[in-house]
Amino acid sequence: NTTYTTTTGTSFSSPCVAGAIALLYSAPCTAFDDNANANPAQAAALMKDFILNGVDTTTQLLGETVSGGRLNVHNSMQLLINSCDNGQCMAPYGLEVTQSPGTLNYTLNWNDLIAAEDYRLEYRPVGTTAWTSIELNNGNTSVLENLLACTEYEARVAAYCTDSLSMWSKYRDWK
């Protein structure tokens, strides 16, 4: 009836997210397109990462949604474009951190559409400026041992491509 209104709920949010995903898949990123054609499941997981990491977090949605926020297509598109690295090499994604029970040891795992063999992992206590760098060969897992107790850390990872280092993954914080 030629009017606008507001609405809520999954019946409204689902088509919004589907539209956002369609828009993201149309981004001018040759590396993502090539990898999506070669491995659609990994591309879909990366797309989910762009959507969830691009949200605007809100106190009202913390604990109510997986992301704790509302969809922000602009942020998600920026994450995709930033990881595209001029069509050369996609940044790793899905960085996860798990603590070994009863220790100050943490295992970091990530995914990578290009399946690089060599990576650079960097971590630091939150609020500091100096990164500790680790060069990794043959795998997308690293164990950090004997970190400081009661200290919040952040990490990021980049893949080595043919002749360069990819963009950095999204930071991952843990304590």
PDB file of C-alpha atoms in Angstrom:
ATOM      1  CA  ASN A   1       0.000   0.000   0.000  1.00  0.00           C
ATOM      2  CA  THR A   2       2.888   2.362  -0.856  1.00  0.00           C
ATOM      3  CA  THR A   3       4.111   2.540   2.752  1.00  0.00           C
ATOM      4  CA  TYR A   4       7.184   1.384   4.628  1.00  0.00           C
ATOM      5  CA  THR A   5       7.294  -0.451   7.923  1.00  0.00           C
ATOM      6  CA  THR A   6       9.769  -2.236  10.182  1.00  0.00           C
ATOM      7  CA  THR A   7       9.813  -5.892  11.055  1.00  0.00           C
ATOM      8  CA  THR A   8      11.901  -8.417  12.966  1.00  0.00           C
ATOM      9  CA  GLY A   9      12.525 -12.128  13.200  1.00  0.00           C
ATOM     10  CA  THR A  10      14.103 -14.864  11.124  1.00  0.00           C
ATOM     11  CA  SER A  11      11.535 -14.607   8.345  1.00  0.00           C
ATOM     12  CA  PHE A  12      12.848 -11.090   7.740  1.00  0.00           C
ATOM     13  CA  SER A  13      16.546 -11.613   8.502  1.00  0.00           C
ATOM     14  CA  SER A  14      17.014 -14.729   6.361  1.00  0.00           C
ATOM     15  CA  PRO A  15      16.332 -13.031   3.015  1.00  0.00           C
ATOM     16  CA  CYS A  16      18.489 -10.066   4.075  1.00  0.00           C
ATOM     17  CA  VAL A  17      21.461 -12.360   4.753  1.00  0.00           C
ATOM     18  CA  ALA A  18      20.824 -14.285   1.516  1.00  0.00           C
ATOM     19  CA  GLY A  19      20.885 -11.002  -0.409  1.00  0.00           C
ATOM     20  CA  ALA A  20      24.081  -9.950   1.357  1.00  0.00           C
ATOM     21  CA  ILE A  21      25.746 -13.225   0.386  1.00  0.00           C
ATOM     22  CA  ALA A  22      24.675 -12.768  -3.245  1.00  0.00           C
ATOM     23  CA  LEU A  23      26.152  -9.273  -3.237  1.00  0.00           C
ATOM     24  CA  LEU A  24      29.408 -10.495  -1.681  1.00  0.00           C
ATOM     25  CA  TYR A  25      29.751 -13.245  -4.302  1.00  0.00           C
ATOM     26  CA  SER A  26      29.523 -10.518  -6.960  1.00  0.00           C
ATOM     27  CA  ALA A  27      32.555  -8.650  -5.575  1.00  0.00           C
ATOM     28  CA  PRO A  28      35.410  -8.069  -8.049  1.00  0.00           C
ATOM     29  CA  CYS A  29      37.847 -10.533  -6.499  1.00  0.00           C
ATOM     30  CA  THR A  30      39.378 -12.974  -8.974  1.00  0.00           C
ATOM     31  CA  ALA A  31      41.140 -14.977  -6.256  1.00  0.00           C
ATOM     32  CA  PHE A  32      37.881 -15.576  -4.396  1.00  0.00           C
ATOM     33  CA  ASP A  33      36.036 -16.462  -7.626  1.00  0.00           C
ATOM     34  CA  ASP A  34      38.697 -18.970  -8.653  1.00  0.00           C
ATOM     35  CA  ASN A  35      38.721 -20.564  -5.227  1.00  0.00           C
ATOM     36  CA  ALA A  36      34.908 -20.628  -5.030  1.00  0.00           C
ATOM     37  CA  ASN A  37      34.795 -22.528  -8.319  1.00  0.00           C
ATOM     38  CA  ALA A  38      37.472 -24.964  -7.167  1.00  0.00           C
ATOM     39  CA  ASN A  39      36.100 -25.542  -3.663  1.00  0.00           C
ATOM     40  CA  PRO A  40      32.555 -24.239  -3.059  1.00  0.00           C
ATOM     41  CA  ALA A  41      32.365 -25.580   0.509  1.00  0.00           C
ATOM     42  CA  GLN A  42      35.459 -23.670   1.612  1.00  0.00           C
ATOM     43  CA  ALA A  43      34.238 -20.533  -0.155  1.00  0.00           C
ATOM     44  CA  ALA A  44      30.913 -20.811   1.672  1.00  0.00           C
ATOM     45  CA  ALA A  45      32.730 -21.133   5.007  1.00  0.00           C
ATOM     46  CA  LEU A  46      34.778 -18.045   4.184  1.00  0.00           C
ATOM     47  CA  MET A  47      31.609 -16.179   3.201  1.00  0.00           C
ATOM     48  CA  LYS A  48      30.083 -17.083   6.568  1.00  0.00           C
ATOM     49  CA  ASP A  49      33.204 -15.696   8.225  1.00  0.00           C
ATOM     50  CA  PHE A  50      32.835 -12.393   6.314  1.00  0.00           C
ATOM     51  CA  ILE A  51      29.174 -12.117   7.355  1.00  0.00           C
ATOM     52  CA  LEU A  52      29.724 -12.966  11.051  1.00  0.00           C
ATOM     53  CA  ASN A  53      32.867 -10.857  11.438  1.00  0.00           C
ATOM     54  CA  GLY A  54      31.294  -7.891   9.688  1.00  0.00           C
ATOM     55  CA  VAL A  55      28.344  -7.428  12.041  1.00  0.00           C
ATOM     56  CA  ASP A  56      27.732  -4.383  14.200  1.00  0.00           C
ATOM     57  CA  THR A  57      27.738  -5.827  17.708  1.00  0.00           C
ATOM     58  CA  THR A  58      24.970  -4.573  19.968  1.00  0.00           C
ATOM     59  CA  THR A  59      24.289  -5.201  23.623  1.00  0.00           C
ATOM     60  CA  GLN A  60      20.697  -6.182  22.769  1.00  0.00           C
ATOM     61  CA  LEU A  61      21.871  -9.056  20.549  1.00  0.00           C
ATOM     62  CA  LEU A  62      24.697 -10.421  22.699  1.00  0.00           C
ATOM     63  CA  GLY A  63      23.613 -13.900  23.700  1.00  0.00           C
ATOM     64  CA  GLU A  64      20.617 -13.702  21.355  1.00  0.00           C
ATOM     65  CA  THR A  65      22.429 -14.345  18.065  1.00  0.00           C
ATOM     66  CA  VAL A  66      25.538 -16.303  17.101  1.00  0.00           C
ATOM     67  CA  SER A  67      27.351 -13.121  16.111  1.00  0.00           C
ATOM     68  CA  GLY A  68      26.013 -10.881  18.860  1.00  0.00           C
ATOM     69  CA  GLY A  69      25.215  -8.272  16.252  1.00  0.00           C
ATOM     70  CA  ARG A  70      23.228  -7.115  13.250  1.00  0.00           C
ATOM     71  CA  LEU A  71      24.144  -7.555   9.605  1.00  0.00           C
ATOM     72  CA  ASN A  72      26.418  -4.886   8.130  1.00  0.00           C
ATOM     73  CA  VAL A  73      26.946  -5.649   4.443  1.00  0.00           C
ATOM     74  CA  HIS A  74      29.430  -2.792   4.038  1.00  0.00           C
ATOM     75  CA  ASN A  75      31.711  -4.236   6.739  1.00  0.00           C
ATOM     76  CA  SER A  76      31.423  -7.726   5.249  1.00  0.00           C
ATOM     77  CA  MET A  77      32.280  -6.429   1.774  1.00  0.00           C
ATOM     78  CA  GLN A  78      35.300  -4.576   3.170  1.00  0.00           C
ATOM     79  CA  LEU A  79      36.516  -7.790   4.812  1.00  0.00           C
ATOM     80  CA  LEU A  80      36.198  -9.641   1.497  1.00  0.00           C
ATOM     81  CA  ILE A  81      37.900  -6.897  -0.534  1.00  0.00           C
ATOM     82  CA  ASN A  82      40.675  -6.487   2.050  1.00  0.00           C
ATOM     83  CA  SER A  83      41.338 -10.227   2.035  1.00  0.00           C
ATOM     84  CA  CYS A  84      41.325 -10.298  -1.751  1.00  0.00           C
ATOM     85  CA  ASP A  85      44.798  -8.734  -1.887  1.00  0.00           C
ATOM     86  CA  ASN A  86      44.411  -7.400  -5.433  1.00  0.00           C
ATOM     87  CA  GLY A  87      43.368 -10.776  -6.811  1.00  0.00           C
ATOM     88  CA  GLN A  88      46.647 -12.438  -5.934  1.00  0.00           C
ATOM     89  CA  CYS A  89      46.160 -14.375  -2.745  1.00  0.00           C
ATOM     90  CA  MET A  90      43.339 -14.668  -0.190  1.00  0.00           C
ATOM     91  CA  ALA A  91      44.029 -14.181   3.494  1.00  0.00           C
ATOM     92  CA  PRO A  92      43.528 -17.168   5.803  1.00  0.00           C
ATOM     93  CA  TYR A  93      40.230 -17.157   7.712  1.00  0.00           C
ATOM     94  CA  GLY A  94      38.400 -18.831  10.590  1.00  0.00           C
ATOM     95  CA  LEU A  95      41.249 -18.481  13.091  1.00  0.00           C
ATOM     96  CA  GLU A  96      40.291 -20.473  16.189  1.00  0.00           C
ATOM     97  CA  VAL A  97      42.067 -20.798  19.533  1.00  0.00           C
ATOM     98  CA  THR A  98      41.696 -23.658  22.036  1.00  0.00           C
ATOM     99  CA  GLN A  99      43.438 -24.020  25.375  1.00  0.00           C
ATOM    100  CA  SER A 100      45.001 -27.279  26.467  1.00  0.00           C
ATOM    101  CA  PRO A 101      43.276 -28.131  29.782  1.00  0.00           C
ATOM    102  CA  GLY A 102      45.261 -27.207  32.880  1.00  0.00           C
ATOM    103  CA  THR A 103      48.007 -25.420  30.934  1.00  0.00           C
ATOM    104  CA  LEU A 104      48.874 -22.049  29.469  1.00  0.00           C
ATOM    105  CA  ASN A 105      49.294 -23.677  26.053  1.00  0.00           C
ATOM    106  CA  TYR A 106      47.006 -22.693  23.176  1.00  0.00           C
ATOM    107  CA  THR A 107      46.462 -24.362  19.809  1.00  0.00           C
ATOM    108  CA  LEU A 108      45.667 -22.051  16.904  1.00  0.00           C
ATOM    109  CA  ASN A 109      43.988 -23.437  13.751  1.00  0.00           C
ATOM    110  CA  TRP A 110      42.829 -21.640  10.612  1.00  0.00           C
ATOM    111  CA  ASN A 111      41.492 -22.274   7.137  1.00  0.00           C
ATOM    112  CA  ASP A 112      42.879 -21.155   3.817  1.00  0.00           C
ATOM    113  CA  LEU A 113      41.253 -21.334   0.390  1.00  0.00           C
ATOM    114  CA  ILE A 114      44.583 -21.478  -1.424  1.00  0.00           C
ATOM    115  CA  ALA A 115      45.932 -24.284   0.795  1.00  0.00           C
ATOM    116  CA  ALA A 116      49.298 -22.608   1.264  1.00  0.00           C
ATOM    117  CA  GLU A 117      52.003 -24.640   2.914  1.00  0.00           C
ATOM    118  CA  ASP A 118      53.807 -21.746   4.562  1.00  0.00           C
ATOM    119  CA  TYR A 119      52.355 -19.148   6.917  1.00  0.00           C
ATOM    120  CA  ARG A 120      53.383 -16.335   9.202  1.00  0.00           C
ATOM    121  CA  LEU A 121      51.606 -16.311  12.571  1.00  0.00           C
ATOM    122  CA  GLU A 122      51.850 -13.278  14.827  1.00  0.00           C
ATOM    123  CA  TYR A 123      50.552 -12.839  18.358  1.00  0.00           C
ATOM    124  CA  ARG A 124      50.815 -10.305  21.168  1.00  0.00           C
ATOM    125  CA  PRO A 125      49.172  -9.307  24.438  1.00  0.00           C
ATOM    126  CA  VAL A 126      46.224  -7.002  23.701  1.00  0.00           C
ATOM    127  CA  GLY A 127      47.199  -3.352  24.068  1.00  0.00           C
ATOM    128  CA  THR A 128      50.863  -3.852  23.210  1.00  0.00           C
ATOM    129  CA  THR A 129      52.484  -2.867  19.923  1.00  0.00           C
ATOM    130  CA  ALA A 130      55.134  -5.542  19.356  1.00  0.00           C
ATOM    131  CA  TRP A 131      54.101  -8.753  17.581  1.00  0.00           C
ATOM    132  CA  THR A 132      55.863 -12.070  18.117  1.00  0.00           C
ATOM    133  CA  SER A 133      56.251 -13.698  14.682  1.00  0.00           C
ATOM    134  CA  ILE A 134      56.467 -17.398  13.902  1.00  0.00           C
ATOM    135  CA  GLU A 135      57.237 -18.769  10.442  1.00  0.00           C
ATOM    136  CA  LEU A 136      55.334 -22.010   9.873  1.00  0.00           C
ATOM    137  CA  ASN A 137      55.854 -24.709   7.279  1.00  0.00           C
ATOM    138  CA  ASN A 138      53.521 -27.510   6.246  1.00  0.00           C
ATOM    139  CA  GLY A 139      50.271 -26.890   8.028  1.00  0.00           C
ATOM    140  CA  ASN A 140      47.630 -24.572   9.354  1.00  0.00           C
ATOM    141  CA  THR A 141      48.105 -25.277  13.064  1.00  0.00           C
ATOM    142  CA  SER A 142      50.452 -23.886  15.674  1.00  0.00           C
ATOM    143  CA  VAL A 143      50.816 -24.374  19.428  1.00  0.00           C
ATOM    144  CA  LEU A 144      51.802 -21.439  21.635  1.00  0.00           C
ATOM    145  CA  GLU A 145      53.241 -22.638  24.920  1.00  0.00           C
ATOM    146  CA  ASN A 146      53.565 -21.113  28.387  1.00  0.00           C
ATOM    147  CA  LEU A 147      51.822 -17.827  27.715  1.00  0.00           C
ATOM    148  CA  LEU A 148      51.256 -15.397  30.574  1.00  0.00           C
ATOM    149  CA  ALA A 149      48.356 -16.170  32.910  1.00  0.00           C
ATOM    150  CA  CYS A 150      45.445 -13.697  33.120  1.00  0.00           C
ATOM    151  CA  THR A 151      46.572 -11.974  29.909  1.00  0.00           C
ATOM    152  CA  GLU A 152      44.393 -11.373  26.888  1.00  0.00           C
ATOM    153  CA  TYR A 153      46.150 -12.117  23.592  1.00  0.00           C
ATOM    154  CA  GLU A 154      45.394 -11.474  19.949  1.00  0.00           C
ATOM    155  CA  ALA A 155      46.706 -13.312  16.911  1.00  0.00           C
ATOM    156  CA  ARG A 156      46.650 -13.032  13.146  1.00  0.00           C
ATOM    157  CA  VAL A 157      47.947 -15.205  10.317  1.00  0.00           C
ATOM    158  CA  ALA A 158      48.972 -14.642   6.688  1.00  0.00           C
ATOM    159  CA  ALA A 159      49.743 -17.133   3.915  1.00  0.00           C
ATOM    160  CA  TYR A 160      52.835 -17.113   1.753  1.00  0.00           C
ATOM    161  CA  CYS A 161      51.825 -16.997  -1.881  1.00  0.00           C
ATOM    162  CA  THR A 162      54.021 -17.444  -4.924  1.00  0.00           C
ATOM    163  CA  ASP A 163      56.080 -14.331  -4.320  1.00  0.00           C
ATOM    164  CA  SER A 164      54.381 -12.414  -1.528  1.00  0.00           C
ATOM    165  CA  LEU A 165      52.571 -12.568   1.785  1.00  0.00           C
ATOM    166  CA  SER A 166      48.759 -12.434   1.720  1.00  0.00           C
ATOM    167  CA  MET A 167      46.703  -9.932   3.659  1.00  0.00           C
ATOM    168  CA  TRP A 168      46.384 -10.716   7.378  1.00  0.00           C
ATOM    169  CA  SER A 169      43.462 -12.717   8.704  1.00  0.00           C
ATOM    170  CA  LYS A 170      41.016 -11.080  11.079  1.00  0.00           C
ATOM    171  CA  TYR A 171      42.445 -10.765  14.602  1.00  0.00           C
ATOM    172  CA  ARG A 172      41.381 -13.393  17.096  1.00  0.00           C
ATOM    173  CA  ASP A 173      41.380 -12.484  20.817  1.00  0.00           C
ATOM    174  CA  TRP A 174      41.542 -14.933  23.703  1.00  0.00           C
ATOM    175  CA  LYS A 175      42.338 -15.040  27.401  1.00  0.00           C
TER     176      LYS A 175
END
